[in-house]
Coordinates of C-alpha atoms in Angstrom, one line a residue:
X1 CA -140.3 -46.3 61.5
X2 CA -140.9 -42.6 61.1
X3 CA -137.5 -42.0 62.5
X4 CA -135.9 -44.3 59.9
X5 CA -137.8 -42.7 57.0
X6 CA -136.8 -39.2 58.2
X7 CA -133.1 -40.3 58.4
X8 CA -133.2 -41.7 54.9
X9 CA -134.8 -38.6 53.5
X10 CA -132.2 -36.5 55.1
X11 CA -129.4 -38.6 53.6
X12 CA -130.9 -38.5 50.2
X13 CA -131.3 -34.8 50.5
X14 CA -127.7 -34.5 51.6
X15 CA -126.5 -36.7 48.7
X16 CA -128.5 -34.5 46.2
X17 CA -126.9 -31.4 47.7
X18 CA -123.5 -32.9 47.5
X19 CA -123.9 -33.8 43.8
X20 CA -125.3 -30.4 43.0
X21 CA -122.4 -28.7 44.8
X22 CA -119.9 -30.9 42.9
X23 CA -121.5 -30.2 39.5
X24 CA -121.6 -26.5 40.3
X25 CA -117.9 -26.5 41.3
X26 CA -117.0 -28.5 38.1
X27 CA -118.8 -26.1 35.8
X28 CA -117.2 -23.1 37.5
X29 CA -113.7 -24.6 37.3
X30 CA -111.5 -23.0 34.6
X31 CA -111.3 -25.2 31.5
X32 CA -108.0 -25.8 29.6
X33 CA -107.4 -23.0 27.1
X34 CA -107.3 -23.7 23.4
X35 CA -103.6 -22.9 23.4
X36 CA -102.9 -25.5 26.1
X37 CA -105.0 -28.2 24.3
X38 CA -103.1 -27.5 21.1
X39 CA -99.8 -27.7 22.9
X40 CA -100.8 -31.1 24.3
X41 CA -101.9 -32.4 21.0
X42 CA -98.6 -31.4 19.5
X43 CA -96.6 -33.1 22.2
X44 CA -98.6 -36.3 22.0
X45 CA -98.2 -36.3 18.2
X46 CA -94.4 -36.1 18.5
X47 CA -94.4 -38.7 21.3
X48 CA -96.2 -41.3 19.3
X49 CA -93.8 -40.8 16.4
X50 CA -90.7 -41.1 18.7
X51 CA -92.0 -44.2 20.4
X52 CA -93.0 -45.7 17.0
X53 CA -89.5 -45.3 15.6
X54 CA -87.7 -46.4 18.8
X55 CA -90.0 -49.2 20.0
X56 CA -92.6 -50.4 17.5
X57 CA -90.4 -52.9 15.6
X58 CA -88.7 -54.4 18.7
X59 CA -91.9 -54.6 20.7
X60 CA -93.8 -56.2 17.8
X61 CA -91.1 -58.8 17.3
X62 CA -91.1 -59.7 21.0
X63 CA -94.9 -60.0 21.1
X64 CA -94.9 -62.3 18.0
X65 CA -92.2 -64.5 19.6
X66 CA -94.3 -64.6 22.8
X67 CA -97.4 -65.6 21.0
X68 CA -95.7 -68.6 19.5
X69 CA -95.7 -70.2 23.0
X70 CA -99.4 -69.4 23.6
X71 CA -102.7 -70.6 22.2
X72 CA -102.5 -67.6 19.7
X73 CA -99.5 -69.1 17.9
X74 CA -101.4 -69.1 14.6
X75 CA -101.1 -65.2 14.6
X76 CA -97.3 -65.4 14.5
X77 CA -97.3 -68.2 11.9
X78 CA -99.7 -66.3 9.6
X79 CA -97.7 -63.0 9.9
X80 CA -94.5 -64.9 9.2
X81 CA -96.1 -66.4 6.1
X82 CA -97.2 -62.9 5.1
X83 CA -93.7 -61.4 5.5
X84 CA -92.2 -64.2 3.4
X85 CA -94.8 -63.6 0.7
X86 CA -94.3 -59.8 0.9
X87 CA -90.5 -60.0 1.3
X88 CA -89.5 -58.1 -1.9
X89 CA -92.2 -55.4 -1.7
X90 CA -89.9 -52.8 0.0
X91 CA -87.5 -53.2 -2.9
X92 CA -90.2 -52.6 -5.5
X93 CA -91.4 -49.2 -4.4
X94 CA -93.1 -50.2 -1.2
X95 CA -96.8 -49.7 -0.5
X96 CA -97.5 -46.1 0.4
X97 CA -100.9 -45.0 1.7
X98 CA -102.0 -41.5 0.9
X99 CA -104.3 -41.5 4.0
X100 CA -101.4 -42.1 6.4
X101 CA -99.2 -39.5 4.7
X102 CA -102.0 -37.0 5.0
X103 CA -102.9 -38.0 8.6
X104 CA -104.1 -34.8 10.4
X105 CA -101.8 -35.7 13.4
X106 CA -98.8 -34.7 11.2
X107 CA -100.0 -31.1 11.3
X108 CA -99.7 -31.2 15.1
X109 CA -96.3 -32.8 14.6
X110 CA -95.2 -30.0 12.3
X111 CA -96.4 -27.2 14.5
X112 CA -94.7 -28.6 17.6
X113 CA -91.2 -27.4 16.4
X114 CA -92.4 -25.9 13.9
X115 CA -91.1 -27.5 10.7
X116 CA -90.9 -25.5 7.4
X117 CA -90.0 -26.5 3.9
X118 CA -88.3 -23.9 1.6
X119 CA -88.2 -24.2 -2.1
X120 CA -85.4 -22.4 -4.0
X121 CA -85.8 -24.0 -7.5
X122 CA -88.3 -25.9 -9.6
X123 CA -88.1 -29.7 -9.9
X124 CA -89.5 -30.8 -13.3
X125 CA -91.7 -34.0 -13.2
X126 CA -90.0 -35.1 -16.4
X127 CA -86.8 -36.0 -14.5
X128 CA -85.9 -38.2 -11.5
X129 CA -83.9 -36.9 -8.6
X130 CA -81.7 -37.9 -5.7
X131 CA -82.1 -35.5 -2.9
X132 CA -79.2 -35.4 -0.4
X133 CA -80.6 -34.7 3.1
X134 CA -78.2 -33.1 5.7
X135 CA -77.5 -33.4 8.6
X136 CA -78.8 -36.7 10.1
X137 CA -79.2 -35.4 13.6
X138 CA -80.6 -37.9 16.1
X139 CA -83.9 -38.9 14.5
X140 CA -84.1 -37.1 11.1
X141 CA -87.1 -35.1 12.2
X142 CA -86.8 -32.6 9.2
X143 CA -86.4 -35.3 6.6
X144 CA -89.3 -37.3 7.9
X145 CA -91.7 -34.4 8.2
X146 CA -90.9 -33.0 4.8
X147 CA -90.4 -36.1 2.7
X148 CA -92.8 -38.6 4.3
X149 CA -95.7 -36.5 5.6
X150 CA -97.6 -34.0 3.5
X151 CA -97.8 -31.5 6.4
X152 CA -95.3 -29.0 5.0
X153 CA -96.8 -29.0 1.5
X154 CA -94.1 -30.9 -0.5
X155 CA -96.8 -31.9 -3.1
X156 CA -97.9 -28.3 -3.5
X157 CA -94.4 -26.8 -3.7
X158 CA -93.1 -29.5 -6.1
X159 CA -96.2 -30.6 -8.1
X160 CA -95.8 -34.0 -9.9
X161 CA -92.8 -35.1 -7.7
X162 CA -93.2 -38.2 -5.5
X163 CA -90.7 -38.2 -2.6
X164 CA -89.4 -41.4 -1.1
X165 CA -87.2 -41.3 2.0
X166 CA -84.7 -44.1 2.4
X167 CA -83.7 -45.8 5.7
X168 CA -81.8 -48.9 6.8
X169 CA -82.9 -52.1 5.1
X170 CA -82.9 -53.9 8.4
X171 CA -85.9 -51.9 9.5
X172 CA -88.0 -53.6 6.9
X173 CA -87.4 -57.0 8.5
X174 CA -89.1 -56.0 11.7
X175 CA -92.8 -57.0 12.0
X176 CA -95.5 -54.2 11.8
X177 CA -92.7 -51.6 11.7
X178 CA -92.1 -52.5 8.0
X179 CA -95.8 -51.8 7.2
X180 CA -95.6 -48.5 9.1
X181 CA -92.5 -47.4 7.1
X182 CA -93.9 -48.5 3.7
X183 CA -97.2 -46.8 4.2
X184 CA -95.3 -43.5 4.6
X185 CA -93.4 -44.0 1.4
X186 CA -90.1 -45.0 2.9
X187 CA -87.9 -47.6 1.1
X188 CA -84.6 -49.4 1.9
X189 CA -81.3 -47.5 1.2
X190 CA -80.2 -50.3 -1.2
X191 CA -79.2 -50.2 -4.8
X192 CA -82.1 -52.4 -5.9
X193 CA -84.8 -50.4 -4.1
X194 CA -83.4 -47.0 -5.3
X195 CA -82.8 -48.4 -8.8
X196 CA -86.4 -49.5 -9.0
X197 CA -87.7 -46.0 -8.2
X198 CA -85.2 -44.3 -10.6
X199 CA -85.5 -46.7 -13.5
X200 CA -88.8 -48.7 -13.4
X201 CA -91.3 -46.3 -11.8
X202 CA -91.4 -43.6 -14.5
X203 CA -90.3 -40.0 -13.9
X204 CA -91.1 -37.5 -11.2
X205 CA -89.5 -39.6 -8.5
X206 CA -87.3 -38.0 -5.8
X207 CA -85.3 -40.4 -3.6
X208 CA -84.2 -38.6 -0.4
X209 CA -81.1 -40.1 1.2
X210 CA -79.7 -39.0 4.6
X211 CA -76.2 -39.5 3.3
X212 CA -74.3 -39.1 6.6
X213 CA -76.4 -42.0 8.1
X214 CA -76.5 -42.9 11.7
X215 CA -72.7 -42.6 12.0
X216 CA -73.2 -38.8 11.6
X217 CA -75.4 -38.8 14.7
X218 CA -72.3 -39.3 16.9
X219 CA -71.2 -35.8 15.9
X220 CA -74.6 -34.3 16.5
X221 CA -74.6 -31.5 19.0
X222 CA -75.9 -27.9 19.0
X223 CA -73.6 -25.3 17.5
X224 CA -71.5 -27.8 15.5
X225 CA -72.3 -28.9 12.0
X226 CA -70.2 -31.9 10.9
X227 CA -71.2 -33.9 7.9
X228 CA -69.9 -37.4 6.9
X229 CA -69.7 -36.9 3.2
X230 CA -66.2 -37.0 1.9
X231 CA -66.1 -40.7 1.3
X232 CA -69.8 -41.2 0.7
X233 CA -69.9 -41.4 -3.1
X234 CA -72.4 -44.3 -3.8
X235 CA -75.3 -41.8 -4.3
X236 CA -73.3 -40.0 -7.0
X237 CA -72.6 -43.2 -8.8
X238 CA -76.3 -44.2 -8.6
X239 CA -77.3 -40.8 -10.0
X240 CA -74.9 -41.2 -12.9
X241 CA -76.1 -44.7 -13.7
X242 CA -79.7 -43.6 -13.9
X243 CA -79.3 -40.0 -15.1
X244 CA -81.0 -38.7 -11.9
X245 CA -80.4 -35.1 -11.1
X246 CA -78.6 -34.4 -7.7
X247 CA -80.4 -32.0 -5.3
X248 CA -78.7 -30.9 -2.1
X249 CA -80.9 -30.0 0.9
X250 CA -80.0 -28.8 4.4
X251 CA -82.1 -28.9 7.5
X252 CA -81.3 -26.0 9.8
X253 CA -82.1 -26.7 13.4
X254 CA -81.8 -30.5 13.2
X255 CA -78.8 -30.7 15.5
X256 CA -80.5 -28.6 18.2
X257 CA -83.4 -30.9 19.0
X258 CA -81.6 -33.2 21.5
X259 CA -78.6 -33.1 23.8
X260 CA -76.2 -35.9 23.2
X261 CA -73.6 -37.3 25.6
X262 CA -70.5 -37.2 23.4
X263 CA -67.7 -39.6 24.4
X264 CA -64.1 -38.7 23.6
X265 CA -62.1 -40.4 20.9
X266 CA -60.2 -43.3 22.4
X267 CA -62.6 -43.8 25.3
X268 CA -64.1 -47.2 25.9
X269 CA -67.6 -46.0 25.2
X270 CA -66.6 -44.5 21.9
X271 CA -64.9 -47.9 21.1
X272 CA -68.2 -49.7 21.8
X273 CA -70.0 -47.3 19.5
X274 CA -67.4 -47.9 16.7
X275 CA -67.8 -51.6 17.1
X276 CA -71.6 -51.4 16.8
X277 CA -71.1 -49.2 13.7
X278 CA -68.9 -51.8 12.0
X279 CA -71.0 -54.8 13.0
X280 CA -74.6 -53.7 12.5
X281 CA -74.3 -50.5 10.4
X282 CA -75.2 -47.9 13.1
X283 CA -73.8 -46.7 16.3
X284 CA -76.0 -46.3 19.4
X285 CA -75.8 -42.9 21.0
X286 CA -76.9 -41.6 24.4
X287 CA -79.2 -38.6 24.0
X288 CA -82.0 -36.8 25.9
X289 CA -84.6 -34.2 25.3
X290 CA -87.4 -32.8 27.3
X291 CA -90.2 -34.6 29.3
X292 CA -93.8 -34.7 28.2
X293 CA -95.0 -32.4 31.0
X294 CA -91.9 -30.3 31.7
X295 CA -89.2 -28.8 29.6
X296 CA -86.9 -28.7 32.7
X297 CA -87.0 -32.5 33.0
X298 CA -85.2 -34.9 30.8
X299 CA -87.2 -37.2 28.5
X300 CA -87.6 -38.6 24.9
X301 CA -89.4 -35.6 23.4
X302 CA -87.2 -33.3 21.2
X303 CA -86.9 -29.7 22.3
X304 CA -89.2 -27.2 20.6
X305 CA -86.8 -25.7 18.2
X306 CA -87.7 -24.4 14.7
X307 CA -86.6 -26.6 11.8
X308 CA -86.2 -25.4 8.2
X309 CA -85.4 -27.7 5.3
X310 CA -84.0 -25.8 2.3
X311 CA -84.1 -27.7 -1.0
X312 CA -81.4 -26.4 -3.3
X313 CA -80.8 -26.2 -7.0
X314 CA -80.8 -29.5 -9.0
X315 CA -77.5 -30.5 -10.6
X316 CA -77.9 -31.8 -14.1
X317 CA -76.3 -35.3 -14.3
X318 CA -75.8 -37.3 -17.5
X319 CA -76.8 -40.9 -17.8
X320 CA -73.6 -43.1 -17.9
X321 CA -74.0 -46.8 -17.6
X322 CA -70.5 -47.4 -16.1
X323 CA -69.2 -44.1 -14.8
X324 CA -65.5 -44.0 -14.1
X325 CA -64.1 -43.2 -10.7
X326 CA -62.8 -39.8 -12.0
X327 CA -66.3 -38.9 -13.2
X328 CA -67.8 -39.9 -9.8
X329 CA -65.2 -37.8 -8.0
X330 CA -66.0 -34.8 -10.3
X331 CA -69.7 -34.8 -9.6
X332 CA -69.2 -35.6 -6.0
X333 CA -67.0 -32.5 -5.6
X334 CA -69.6 -30.5 -7.5
X335 CA -72.3 -31.7 -5.1
X336 CA -70.2 -30.7 -2.1
X337 CA -69.6 -27.3 -3.5
X338 CA -73.3 -26.8 -4.2
X339 CA -74.2 -28.0 -0.6
X340 CA -71.7 -25.6 1.0
X341 CA -73.1 -22.7 -1.1
X342 CA -76.6 -23.6 0.0
X343 CA -75.5 -23.7 3.6
X344 CA -73.8 -20.3 3.6
X345 CA -76.5 -18.6 1.6
X346 CA -79.2 -19.6 4.1
X347 CA -77.6 -20.1 7.5
X348 CA -78.2 -16.6 8.9
X349 CA -81.8 -16.7 7.7
X350 CA -82.6 -19.7 9.8
X351 CA -81.0 -19.3 13.2
X352 CA -77.3 -19.7 12.6
X353 CA -74.5 -17.2 13.0
X354 CA -72.4 -15.8 10.2
X355 CA -69.3 -17.3 11.7
X356 CA -70.8 -20.9 11.8
X357 CA -69.0 -23.3 9.5
X358 CA -69.8 -26.5 7.8
X359 CA -67.3 -29.3 8.3
X360 CA -67.1 -32.2 5.9

């Protein structure tokens, strides 16, 4: 019996010694530095945004379809009823939430690149505006960060102006994703949605449109700035019909965030992209960035490149109920000239070369 008690005492003593040794080792181990923690927070903030935009809508739709065939079918039915009841809300200004726009995680998102907003002229709250955002890039990082989140100080730089970023109307038909978009102040890029903001929501509204759209992403690659703008005139007509001032903006660094596999004109992959563009309004592109843990590995995270959005001088636009094609062409050309001037005046300040050109 004494032998058993002695053996047990020795084991307990050994266990206590092992625990004490482990704790001592843990306390003496080097903790992650504040800089490393901040870097991880930034990467995770960007990752959640990328995954939300790429997967939230599709995954939510698949989950709701799956629930129909389970005992939780009522969830899908109730949400479908909600979408039917709430169908027109995106067309009537949406449902923005200040708490989401001011979410602290967007500060980490901003600092990852980092993103900066540059103001060149005042925007008066007594007018409405259409802000042209260029270029599209792969995921419109600059437009999202500056016009959807409050992390770059849009409200402080342009007091009294409410920005609304537009996106494809089809995104507002996807469950949960539509709520995510509306809470950030996004609205469909449709005449009715933009008309509501410009005519029925008072003044001080700034509707930001990525004019080149997803078709422009096919030409997105570092060192080349090609905009699809020559035949995009609907935003000018909209500005004339509502008397909204036109404001050009350019995001330097947007095309440097991802590497894209560019297929040659005439190739079968380029043909498939063109078919998708005609059928569903956007062209799928093959791109890659860095991995979460290593910049040398490929992944979904964009590269850490500085992004600077420069908002240019507003163009005074008269209110004309039925503008002629000639008038639309005139103001469209004025807008292009203003955009080219903005690009050349700022390109060397924000990472581009003097020889870099803007192709339209």
